[in-house]
Amino acid sequence: MINIIVPLILRHAHHFWCIRHASRQVKKEGMVSVIIWFFSYILLSAGSLYSVFRFEITLHDIIGFIVLWIAAFGRMISIHQLGKAFSEFIYIGENHPLVDTGIYSIIRHPLHFFLILEMVSFAWIIGGLWSWTIVAFAFITLIFREVQEEKALLHAFGEKYRVYKSKTFALTDLFPIHLNKNSSKKYG
């Protein structure tokens, strides 16, 4: 149980500390995805805690715990590297930097990647079809959210973002049909 609770407490404490120190924004684009992820995350974390209480811990669970720890620290590092540019919503304000160093020099939207990895670790620990269905729903939501963010970033940074995008990887790149093909239309 400690293997699930400790990384979650650490990550959420870091997350809320960063929210307090992030730049304030007015618009809250992407609210639906935040709500879907929140409820998905709550259901999966509760299910994994229940699984750990109910059954003895196996190698299968230990693999899930390791992935959970990696994902939790990956999200903490991603949030830290964003600094004041961090927001749960799609927001690009005045003088907003394009963060393209650290983990962001390898992957676009690492927060999304590690969030899905956390949810996969929960589903792995739970092992039930319902948990994988929630992960699938959250992943589909993530794809649509990334498309929105890509459009916002292209609108804000133009060619600079296109160059960055060509050098990095995102989960949306896994799909043969790219909904986010260099569109610079207004997002939202």
N, CA, C and O of each residue as an XYZ file, in Angstrom:
752
protein
N       0.817     -1.187      0.000
C       0.000      0.000      0.000
C       0.867      1.259      0.000
O       0.545      2.231     -0.684
N       1.943      1.249      0.747
C       2.858      2.390      0.792
C       3.430      2.658     -0.596
O       3.692      3.806     -0.954
N       3.624      1.587     -1.379
C       4.161      1.747     -2.730
C       3.225      2.533     -3.633
O       3.679      3.085     -4.635
N       1.957      2.604     -3.322
C       1.000      3.383     -4.100
C       0.821      4.769     -3.492
O       0.809      5.766     -4.214
N       0.682      4.838     -2.177
C       0.350      6.096     -1.515
C       1.511      7.094     -1.546
O       1.290      8.273     -1.826
N       2.722      6.659     -1.272
C       3.852      7.585     -1.186
C       4.115      8.334     -2.502
O       4.232      9.559     -2.476
N       4.213      7.647     -3.651
C       4.457      8.435     -4.874
C       3.297      9.383     -5.207
O       3.513     10.458     -5.767
N       2.082      8.987     -4.866
C       0.942      9.853     -5.132
C       0.967     11.097     -4.251
O       0.702     12.204     -4.719
N       1.286     10.908     -2.982
C       1.375     12.051     -2.070
C       2.481     12.992     -2.512
O       2.284     14.206     -2.557
N       3.642     12.439     -2.840
C       4.767     13.273     -3.289
C       4.399     14.048     -4.548
O       4.634     15.253     -4.636
N       3.824     13.353     -5.513
C       3.503     14.003     -6.785
C       2.435     15.068     -6.609
O       2.553     16.163     -7.159
N       1.391     14.755     -5.847
C       0.317     15.734     -5.668
C       0.773     16.923     -4.830
O       0.357     18.049     -5.101
N       1.606     16.711     -3.830
C       2.143     17.825     -3.049
C       2.971     18.738     -3.953
O       2.840     19.961     -3.891
N       3.815     18.153     -4.786
C       4.617     18.931     -5.732
C       3.714     19.653     -6.728
O       3.943     20.821     -7.042
N       2.707     18.972     -7.215
C       1.763     19.533     -8.181
C       1.080     20.779     -7.607
O       1.032     21.818     -8.265
N       0.551     20.676     -6.383
C      -0.152     21.806     -5.788
C       0.797     22.946     -5.441
O       0.406     24.111     -5.514
N       2.039     22.636     -5.064
C       3.030     23.674     -4.821
C       3.296     24.437     -6.113
O       3.379     25.665     -6.099
N       3.431     23.724     -7.229
C       3.691     24.365     -8.518
C       2.503     25.189     -8.986
O       2.690     26.247     -9.587
N       1.286     24.729     -8.724
C       0.099     25.502     -9.101
C       0.101     26.841     -8.364
O      -0.233     27.874     -8.943
N       0.474     26.818     -7.105
C       0.512     28.057     -6.317
C       1.511     29.041     -6.878
O       1.305     30.251     -6.785
N       2.613     28.536     -7.472
C       3.675     29.400     -7.963
C       3.645     29.594     -9.480
O       4.523     30.250    -10.040
N       2.661     29.041    -10.128
C       2.538     29.199    -11.584
C       1.909     30.550    -11.901
O       1.285     31.184    -11.050
N       2.093     30.970    -13.147
C       1.486     32.230    -13.563
C      -0.033     32.084    -13.540
O      -0.557     31.005    -13.817
N      -0.725     33.144    -13.218
C      -2.182     33.116    -13.156
C      -2.745     33.374    -14.551
O      -2.223     34.202    -15.298
N      -3.784     32.678    -14.883
C      -4.401     32.866    -16.181
C      -5.892     33.100    -16.037
O      -6.488     32.776    -15.010
N      -6.484     33.659    -17.066
C      -7.901     33.955    -17.032
C      -8.688     32.863    -17.741
O      -9.631     32.313    -17.173
N      -8.311     32.541    -18.984
C      -9.030     31.533    -19.751
C      -8.724     30.144    -19.209
O      -7.626     29.883    -18.717
N      -9.708     29.262    -19.308
C      -9.514     27.895    -18.831
C      -9.892     26.924    -19.934
O     -10.832     26.143    -19.787
N      -9.156     26.972    -21.047
C      -9.362     26.032    -22.139
C      -8.927     24.649    -21.672
O      -7.941     24.523    -20.947
N      -9.642     23.625    -22.076
C      -9.267     22.267    -21.719
C      -9.853     21.778    -20.410
O      -9.382     20.782    -19.861
N     -10.864     22.450    -19.899
C     -11.468     22.071    -18.613
C     -12.075     20.667    -18.667
O     -11.982     19.918    -17.695
N     -12.693     20.307    -19.789
C     -13.336     18.993    -19.898
C     -12.309     17.880    -19.722
O     -12.563     16.909    -19.008
N     -11.151     18.013    -20.367
C     -10.133     16.963    -20.236
C      -9.627     16.863    -18.800
O      -9.371     15.763    -18.312
N      -9.481     17.989    -18.125
C      -9.034     17.968    -16.728
C     -10.047     17.215    -15.865
O      -9.660     16.419    -15.010
N     -11.324     17.460    -16.080
C     -12.374     16.783    -15.302
C     -12.381     15.283    -15.586
O     -12.475     14.477    -14.661
N     -12.281     14.907    -16.859
C     -12.258     13.480    -17.221
C     -11.051     12.797    -16.601
O     -11.177     11.713    -16.030
N      -9.879     13.420    -16.708
C      -8.675     12.815    -16.133
C      -8.785     12.705    -14.624
O      -8.362     11.707    -14.041
N      -9.350     13.724    -13.984
C      -9.491     13.707    -12.535
C     -10.306     12.501    -12.081
O      -9.874     11.743    -11.212
N     -11.483     12.327    -12.671
C     -12.339     11.213    -12.253
C     -11.740      9.860    -12.641
O     -11.867      8.890    -11.893
N     -11.094      9.790    -13.794
C     -10.414      8.545    -14.189
C      -9.327      8.203    -13.186
O      -9.195      7.055    -12.760
N      -8.554      9.209    -12.816
C      -7.439      9.028    -11.892
C      -7.941      8.577    -10.518
O      -7.375      7.669     -9.911
N      -8.994      9.210    -10.043
C      -9.558      8.843     -8.730
C     -10.041      7.391     -8.741
O      -9.724      6.624     -7.831
N     -10.803      7.015     -9.765
C     -11.306      5.635     -9.856
C     -10.172      4.620     -9.913
O     -10.216      3.592     -9.237
N      -9.158      4.912    -10.722
C      -8.048      3.966    -10.864
C      -7.194      3.882     -9.606
O      -6.782      2.792     -9.210
N      -6.926      5.015     -8.977
C      -6.104      4.956     -7.757
C      -6.869      4.252     -6.628
O      -6.275      3.494     -5.860
N      -8.174      4.497     -6.523
C      -8.976      3.800     -5.507
C      -9.019      2.299     -5.796
O      -8.898      1.486     -4.880
N      -9.190      1.936     -7.054
C      -9.206      0.516     -7.428
C      -7.897     -0.177     -7.142
O      -7.884     -1.328     -6.705
N      -6.775      0.520     -7.387
C      -5.479     -0.114     -7.124
C      -5.238     -0.257     -5.622
O      -4.659     -1.250     -5.181
N      -5.674      0.723     -4.835
C      -5.559      0.592     -3.376
C      -6.401     -0.573     -2.875
O      -5.961     -1.341     -2.019
N      -7.592     -0.701     -3.397
C      -8.463     -1.819     -3.028
C      -7.802     -3.149     -3.380
O      -7.841     -4.092     -2.590
N      -7.198     -3.225     -4.557
C      -6.542     -4.462     -4.988
C      -5.396     -4.837     -4.065
O      -5.203     -6.009     -3.742
N      -4.644     -3.843     -3.647
C      -3.503     -4.115     -2.764
C      -3.986     -4.586     -1.397
O      -3.372     -5.473     -0.804
N      -5.073     -4.011     -0.885
C      -5.613     -4.435      0.405
C      -6.208     -5.836      0.334
O      -6.081     -6.624      1.271
N      -6.846     -6.129     -0.769
C      -7.617     -7.359     -0.886
C      -6.760     -8.588     -1.174
O      -7.065     -9.679     -0.691
N      -5.713     -8.429     -1.940
C      -4.910     -9.567     -2.382
C      -3.475     -9.428     -1.882
O      -3.047     -8.348     -1.476
N      -2.748    -10.528     -1.919
C      -1.337    -10.429     -1.564
C      -0.565     -9.861     -2.752
O      -0.969    -10.015     -3.905
N       0.532     -9.213     -2.454
C       1.321     -8.547     -3.498
C       2.130     -9.583     -4.267
O       2.800    -10.437     -3.686
N       2.047     -9.482     -5.598
C       2.739    -10.415     -6.484
C       3.776     -9.657     -7.299
O       3.880     -8.435     -7.198
N       4.542    -10.380     -8.104
C       5.511     -9.768     -9.012
C       4.781     -8.817     -9.975
O       5.296     -7.754    -10.322
N       3.609     -9.210    -10.385
C       2.767     -8.384    -11.251
C       2.526     -7.012    -10.607
O       2.641     -5.981    -11.269
N       2.194     -7.009     -9.315
C       1.972     -5.752     -8.591
C       3.256     -4.950     -8.462
O       3.239     -3.726     -8.595
N       4.367     -5.627     -8.206
C       5.648     -4.936     -8.046
C       6.025     -4.203     -9.333
O       6.536     -3.084     -9.281
N       5.779     -4.818    -10.476
C       6.028     -4.148    -11.760
C       5.148     -2.901    -11.857
O       5.615     -1.845    -12.285
N       3.892     -3.014    -11.466
C       2.994     -1.858    -11.450
C       3.497     -0.755    -10.541
O       3.418      0.420    -10.902
N       4.016     -1.104     -9.360
C       4.547     -0.107     -8.429
C       5.749      0.614     -9.032
O       5.866      1.834     -8.917
N       6.636     -0.136     -9.671
C       7.831      0.463    -10.287
C       7.415      1.461    -11.371
O       7.937      2.574    -11.434
N       6.481      1.054    -12.212
C       6.001      1.956    -13.272
C       5.335      3.184    -12.648
O       5.513      4.297    -13.143
N       4.576      2.997    -11.575
C       3.930      4.116    -10.890
C       4.970      5.107    -10.370
O       4.810      6.314    -10.552
N       6.018      4.625     -9.734
C       7.072      5.499     -9.214
C       7.752      6.256    -10.347
O       7.992      7.458    -10.232
N       8.063      5.564    -11.437
C       8.697      6.219    -12.592
C       7.783      7.315    -13.129
O       8.235      8.430    -13.389
N       6.497      7.001    -13.295
C       5.542      7.970    -13.829
C       5.363      9.163    -12.888
O       5.313     10.305    -13.343
N       5.267      8.910    -11.591
C       5.080     10.000    -10.620
C       6.276     10.949    -10.647
O       6.102     12.167    -10.656
N       7.487     10.396    -10.659
C       8.672     11.254    -10.705
C       8.818     11.932    -12.064
O       9.294     13.065    -12.141
N       8.418     11.258    -13.124
C       8.435     11.874    -14.448
C       7.526     13.086    -14.506
O       7.892     14.107    -15.088
N       6.344     12.987    -13.908
C       5.427     14.133    -13.865
C       5.989     15.252    -12.995
O       5.854     16.426    -13.341
N       6.614     14.908    -11.876
C       7.204     15.931    -11.018
C       8.311     16.682    -11.757
O       8.386     17.908    -11.688
N       9.160     15.953    -12.456
C      10.247     16.581    -13.214
C       9.671     17.464    -14.323
O      10.149     18.577    -14.542
N       8.654     16.972    -15.016
C       8.034     17.738    -16.103
C       7.435     19.045    -15.590
O       7.626     20.099    -16.197
N       6.719     18.979    -14.486
C       6.107     20.178    -13.906
C       7.192     21.148    -13.458
O       7.086     22.353    -13.686
N       8.228     20.629    -12.826
C       9.327     21.480    -12.358
C      10.002     22.197    -13.524
O      10.323     23.381    -13.425
N      10.221     21.475    -14.639
C      10.885     22.083    -15.787
C      10.007     23.130    -16.476
O      10.528     24.053    -17.102
N       8.699     23.000    -16.369
C       7.811     24.032    -16.923
C       7.863     25.312    -16.097
O       7.705     26.410    -16.631
N       8.085     25.167    -14.798
C       8.153     26.342    -13.934
C       6.863     27.132    -13.947
O       5.783     26.557    -13.811
N       6.960     28.456    -14.111
C       5.784     29.322    -14.095
C       4.902     29.137    -15.319
O       3.779     29.641    -15.347
N       5.382     28.426    -16.330
C       4.576     28.160    -17.523
C       3.581     27.023    -17.281
O       2.726     26.763    -18.129
N       3.682     26.346    -16.139
C       2.793     25.220    -15.849
C       1.359     25.683    -15.649
O       1.098     26.676    -14.970
N       0.439     24.948    -16.250
C      -0.995     25.167    -16.054
C      -1.712     23.852    -16.333
O      -1.291     23.075    -17.190
N      -2.781     23.611    -15.614
C      -3.589     22.432    -15.899
C      -4.445     22.649    -17.137
O      -4.986     21.701    -17.708
N      -4.560     23.890    -17.539
C      -5.423     24.247    -18.651
C      -4.579     24.661    -19.855
O      -3.365     24.837    -19.743
N      -5.223     24.811    -20.987
C      -4.519     25.253    -22.188
C      -4.469     26.768    -22.131
O      -5.471     27.447    -22.359
N      -3.301     27.283    -21.827
C      -3.129     28.714    -21.668
C      -1.725     29.106    -22.089
O      -0.740     28.520    -21.641
N      -1.650     30.092    -22.947
C      -0.355     30.648    -23.341
C      -0.485     32.157    -23.207
O      -1.156     32.814    -24.002
N       0.160     32.684    -22.201
C       0.050     34.111    -21.906
C       1.151     34.917    -22.571
O       1.968     34.392    -23.327
N       1.149     36.198    -22.268
C       2.191     37.077    -22.770
C       3.530     36.655    -22.197
O       3.619     36.277    -21.029
N       4.555     36.719    -23.002
C       5.920     36.337    -22.603
C       6.008     34.887    -22.139
O       6.895     34.533    -21.363
N       5.102     34.062    -22.606
C       5.101     32.637    -22.258
C       6.266     31.969    -22.984
O       6.373     32.092    -24.205
N       7.138     31.268    -22.267
C       8.276     30.638    -22.942
C       7.886     29.316    -23.600
O       6.972     28.626    -23.148
N       8.587     28.982    -24.662
C       8.470     27.645    -25.240
C       9.519     26.794    -24.538
O      10.715     26.959    -24.776
N       9.082     25.897    -23.684
C      10.008     25.056    -22.922
C      10.438     23.906    -23.832
O       9.634     23.051    -24.201
N      11.731     23.906    -24.184
C      12.246     22.891    -25.095
C      13.570     22.308    -24.604
O      14.381     21.817    -25.390
N      13.768     22.372    -23.296
C      14.981     21.819    -22.695
C      14.601     20.694    -21.735
O      13.420     20.469    -21.470
N      15.597     19.995    -21.221
C      15.339     18.897    -20.286
C      14.537     17.801    -20.958
O      14.805     17.436    -22.102
N      13.562     17.283    -20.251
C      12.737     16.196    -20.791
C      11.926     16.677    -22.000
O      11.548     15.882    -22.861
N      11.664     17.984    -22.052
C      10.916     18.563    -23.175
C      11.743     18.590    -24.460
O      11.192     18.828    -25.535
N      13.031     18.356    -24.373
C      13.847     18.273    -25.594
C      13.705     16.908    -26.269
O      14.154     16.720    -27.400
N      13.079     15.959    -25.573
C      12.889     14.607    -26.100
C      11.433     14.365    -26.463
O      11.134     13.809    -27.520
N      10.528     14.782    -25.585
C       9.106     14.476    -25.763
C       8.270     15.735    -25.560
O       8.494     16.504    -24.625
N       7.306     15.932    -26.450
C       6.331     17.008    -26.269
C       5.249     16.486    -25.325
O       4.865     15.319    -25.395
N       4.784     17.320    -24.483
C       3.711     16.972    -23.540
C       4.077     15.792    -22.624
O       3.302     14.842    -22.518
N       5.235     15.835    -21.968
C       5.581     14.724    -21.070
C       4.612     14.569    -19.897
O       4.484     13.473    -19.351
N       3.934     15.637    -19.503
C       2.934     15.507    -18.438
C       1.838     14.535    -18.848
O       1.376     13.728    -18.040
N       1.428     14.615    -20.097
C       0.399     13.693    -20.595
C       0.939     12.262    -20.638
O       0.268     11.317    -20.223
N       2.143     12.127    -21.139
C       2.750     10.796    -21.235
C       2.818     10.136    -19.866
O       2.427      8.979    -19.711
N       3.317     10.871    -18.871
C       3.470     10.289    -17.537
C       2.128     10.116    -16.820
O       1.993      9.216    -15.991
N       1.131     10.960    -17.122
C      -0.204     10.762    -16.563
C      -0.784      9.438    -17.060
O      -1.305      8.648    -16.273
N      -0.693      9.205    -18.355
C      -1.194      7.939    -18.911
C      -0.398      6.771    -18.340
O      -0.969      5.721    -18.048
N       0.907      6.941    -18.178
C       1.728      5.872    -17.597
C       1.286      5.570    -16.166
O       1.250      4.408    -15.762
N       0.951      6.604    -15.400
C       0.427      6.379    -14.045
C      -0.871      5.580    -14.099
O      -1.057      4.620    -13.352
N      -1.759      5.991    -14.989
C      -3.034      5.289    -15.104
C      -2.847      3.850    -15.569
O      -3.553      2.953    -15.110
N      -1.903      3.625    -16.477
C      -1.591      2.256    -16.920
C      -1.072      1.432    -15.743
O      -1.417      0.258    -15.610
N      -0.246      2.037    -14.891
C       0.264      1.287    -13.731
C      -0.872      0.907    -12.795
O      -0.880     -0.197    -12.251
N      -1.842      1.815    -12.598
C      -3.002      1.479    -11.774
C      -3.780      0.324    -12.389
O      -4.127     -0.635    -11.701
N      -4.054      0.420    -13.692
C      -4.811     -0.639    -14.381
C      -4.055     -1.955    -14.323
O      -4.664     -3.016    -14.190
N      -2.737     -1.896    -14.420
C      -1.901     -3.091    -14.338
C      -2.064     -3.748    -12.963
O      -2.207     -4.967    -12.860
N      -2.040     -2.923    -11.911
C      -2.181     -3.439    -10.550
C      -3.586     -4.016    -10.342
O      -3.736     -5.084     -9.750
N      -4.612     -3.313    -10.827
C      -5.997     -3.767    -10.665
C      -6.248     -5.024    -11.485
O      -6.780     -6.013    -10.981
N      -5.861     -4.974    -12.744
C      -5.991     -6.142    -13.610
C      -7.375     -6.405    -14.173
O      -7.572     -7.420    -14.841
N      -8.321     -5.549    -13.935
C      -9.677     -5.787    -14.433
C      -9.964     -5.039    -15.722
O      -9.343     -4.018    -16.018
N     -10.891     -5.552    -16.467
C     -11.284     -4.935    -17.741
C     -11.787     -3.506    -17.538
O     -11.509     -2.634    -18.361
N     -12.512     -3.259    -16.469
C     -13.038     -1.924    -16.217
C     -11.920     -0.899    -16.090
O     -12.065      0.238    -16.537
N     -10.798     -1.297    -15.477
C      -9.699     -0.349    -15.298
C      -9.037     -0.013    -16.643
O      -8.655      1.133    -16.878
N      -8.905     -1.001    -17.511
C      -8.317     -0.751    -18.833
C      -9.278      0.064    -19.695
O      -8.831      0.819    -20.559
N     -10.570     -0.070    -19.482
C     -11.554      0.742    -20.204
C     -11.420      2.211    -19.804
O     -11.497      3.100    -20.652
N     -11.222      2.457    -18.523
C     -11.017      3.830    -18.049
C      -9.740      4.407    -18.643
O      -9.725      5.561    -19.070
N      -8.669      3.621    -18.675
C      -7.407      4.090    -19.266
C      -7.610      4.425    -20.746
O      -7.104      5.438    -21.228
N      -8.344      3.582    -21.460
C      -8.601      3.827    -22.883
C      -9.368      5.145    -23.065
O      -9.044      5.943    -23.946
N     -10.374      5.360    -22.232
C     -11.160      6.598    -22.298
C     -10.275      7.807    -21.994
O     -10.354      8.825    -22.683
N      -9.442      7.698    -20.972
C      -8.530      8.791    -20.617
C      -7.524      9.042    -21.736
O      -7.171     10.191    -22.002
N      -7.062      7.986    -22.390
C      -6.102      8.117    -23.486
C      -6.735      8.830    -24.682
O      -6.100      9.686    -25.297
N      -7.964      8.488    -25.011
C      -8.669      9.161    -26.108
C      -8.837     10.648    -25.784
O      -8.654     11.505    -26.647
N      -9.184     10.936    -24.540
C      -9.291     12.327    -24.100
C      -7.946     13.030    -24.246
O      -7.881     14.179    -24.683
N      -6.891     12.341    -23.883
C      -5.544     12.899    -23.986
C      -5.197     13.254    -25.434
O      -4.614     14.308    -25.686
N      -5.545     12.400    -26.370
C      -5.242     12.654    -27.773
C      -5.930     13.950    -28.218
O      -5.302     14.799    -28.852
N      -7.208     14.102    -27.891
C      -7.917     15.329    -28.266
C      -7.314     16.553    -27.573
O      -7.233     17.629    -28.166
N      -6.892     16.386    -26.321
C      -6.271     17.491    -25.582
C      -4.947     17.882    -26.228
O      -4.656     19.068    -26.383
N      -4.144     16.888    -26.605
C      -2.867     17.201    -27.248
C      -3.073     17.933    -28.565
O      -2.299     18.830    -28.899
N      -4.096     17.568    -29.310
C      -4.397     18.260    -30.566
C      -4.708     19.728    -30.281
O      -4.223     20.612    -30.988
N      -5.511     19.993    -29.253
C      -5.825     21.368    -28.869
C      -4.557     22.130    -28.477
O      -4.351     23.268    -28.899
N      -3.715     21.493    -27.670
C      -2.490     22.150    -27.221
C      -1.542     22.414    -28.379
O      -0.910     23.468    -28.440
N      -1.441     21.461    -29.299
C      -0.577     21.648    -30.468
C      -1.038     22.868    -31.270
O      -0.214     23.677    -31.696
N      -2.336     22.999    -31.472
C      -2.869     24.145    -32.210
C      -2.556     25.453    -31.487
O      -2.170     26.437    -32.118
N      -2.721     25.464    -30.169
C      -2.438     26.665    -29.385
C      -0.956     27.027    -29.467
O      -0.606     28.198    -29.613
N      -0.099     26.034    -29.374
C       1.341     26.282    -29.433
C       1.780     26.740    -30.827
O       2.633     27.619    -30.952
N       1.202     26.151    -31.863
C       1.493     26.601    -33.228
C       1.024     28.040    -33.440
O       1.709     28.839    -34.080
N      -0.131     28.354    -32.905
C      -0.661     29.715    -33.017
C       0.265     30.712    -32.296
O       0.531     31.797    -32.814
N       0.744     30.349    -31.124
C       1.560     31.258    -30.315
C       3.009     31.362    -30.795
O       3.588     32.449    -30.785
N       3.597     30.239    -31.213
C       5.033     30.232    -31.504
C       5.379     30.044    -32.976
O       6.531     30.235    -33.365
N       4.408     29.674    -33.795
C       4.620     29.562    -35.240
C       5.754     28.634    -35.633
O       5.798     27.474    -35.224
N       6.666     29.157    -36.429
C       7.769     28.364    -36.985
C       8.673     27.792    -35.899
O       9.182     26.680    -36.044
N       8.876     28.519    -34.835
C       9.705     28.026    -33.723
C       9.137     26.712    -33.175
O       9.883     25.782    -32.871
N       7.802     26.649    -33.052
C       7.177     25.422    -32.558
C       7.238     24.308    -33.602
O       7.416     23.141    -33.252
N       7.091     24.662    -34.893
C       7.185     23.650    -35.950
C       8.556     22.973    -35.928
O       8.655     21.757    -36.091
N       9.601     23.754    -35.730
C      10.962     23.204    -35.654
C      11.087     22.307    -34.427
O      11.603     21.193    -34.519
N      10.619     22.787    -33.285
C      10.645     21.992    -32.053
C       9.872     20.689    -32.237
O      10.329     19.619    -31.833
N       8.697     20.795    -32.850
C       7.834     19.639    -33.073
C       8.513     18.593    -33.958
O       8.333     17.392    -33.754
N       9.277     19.042    -34.924
C       9.949     18.111    -35.838
C      11.086     17.351    -35.164
O      11.523     16.318    -35.670
N      11.566     17.847    -34.038
C      12.701     17.232    -33.333
C      12.290     16.394    -32.131
O      13.131     15.749    -31.506
N      10.995     16.399    -31.805
C      10.540     15.702    -30.604
C       9.401     14.748    -30.929
O       8.886     14.716    -32.046
N       9.023     13.968    -29.914
C       7.993     12.944    -30.052
C       6.839     13.260    -29.110
O       7.048     13.763    -28.007
N       5.619     12.961    -29.552
C       4.434     13.065    -28.691
C       3.558     11.843    -28.945
O       3.687     11.188    -29.979
N       2.683     11.541    -28.019
C       1.802     10.383    -28.165
C       0.950     10.465    -29.428
O       0.624      9.437    -30.022
N       0.585     11.682    -29.844
C      -0.222     11.826    -31.055
C       0.541     11.382    -32.303
O      -0.074     11.079    -33.325
N       1.860     11.341    -32.230
C       2.670     10.904    -33.372
C       2.519      9.406    -33.645
O       2.937      8.929    -34.700
N       1.933      8.668    -32.721
C       1.742      7.230    -32.901
C       0.631      6.898    -33.888
O       0.524      5.765    -34.358
N      -0.192      7.890    -34.196
C      -1.343      7.640    -35.048
C      -1.052      8.039    -36.486
O      -0.479      9.099    -36.735
N      -1.450      7.184    -37.442
C      -1.162      7.484    -38.842
C      -1.885      8.736    -39.349
O      -1.386      9.431    -40.234
N      -3.043      9.012    -38.793
C      -3.779     10.212    -39.183
C      -3.483     11.267    -38.133
O      -3.930     11.164    -36.990
N      -2.736     12.270    -38.523
C      -2.380     13.329    -37.585
C      -3.406     14.444    -37.676
O      -3.447     15.182    -38.660
N      -4.222     14.562    -36.661
C      -5.226     15.617    -36.619
C      -4.583     16.978    -36.414
O      -5.196     18.017    -36.661
N      -3.328     16.954    -35.955
C      -2.667     18.209    -35.615
C      -1.638     18.628    -36.651
O      -0.668     19.300    -36.300
N      -1.807     18.265    -37.889
C      -0.868     18.621    -38.957
C      -0.703     20.122    -39.037
O      -1.605     20.805    -39.522
N       0.385     20.649    -38.593
C       0.804     22.039    -38.752
C      -0.327     23.049    -38.919
O      -0.188     24.029    -39.651
N      -1.419     22.811    -38.256
C      -2.524     23.758    -38.302
C      -2.189     24.958    -37.429
O      -1.743     24.803    -36.292
N      -2.402     26.127    -37.953
C      -2.152     27.320    -37.140
C      -3.449     28.087    -36.920
O      -3.419     29.278    -36.609
N      -4.596     27.411    -37.078
C      -5.876     28.040    -36.803
C      -5.984     28.330    -35.311
O      -5.328     27.701    -34.482
N      -6.819     29.288    -35.006
C      -7.065     29.603    -33.600
C      -7.615     28.373    -32.901
O      -8.482     27.689    -33.445
N      -7.128     28.084    -31.716
C      -7.555     26.900    -30.965
C      -8.830     27.191    -30.204
O      -9.301     28.326    -30.133
N      -9.385     26.097    -29.624
C     -10.521     26.239    -28.727
C     -11.750     26.007    -29.388
O     -12.810     26.087    -28.767
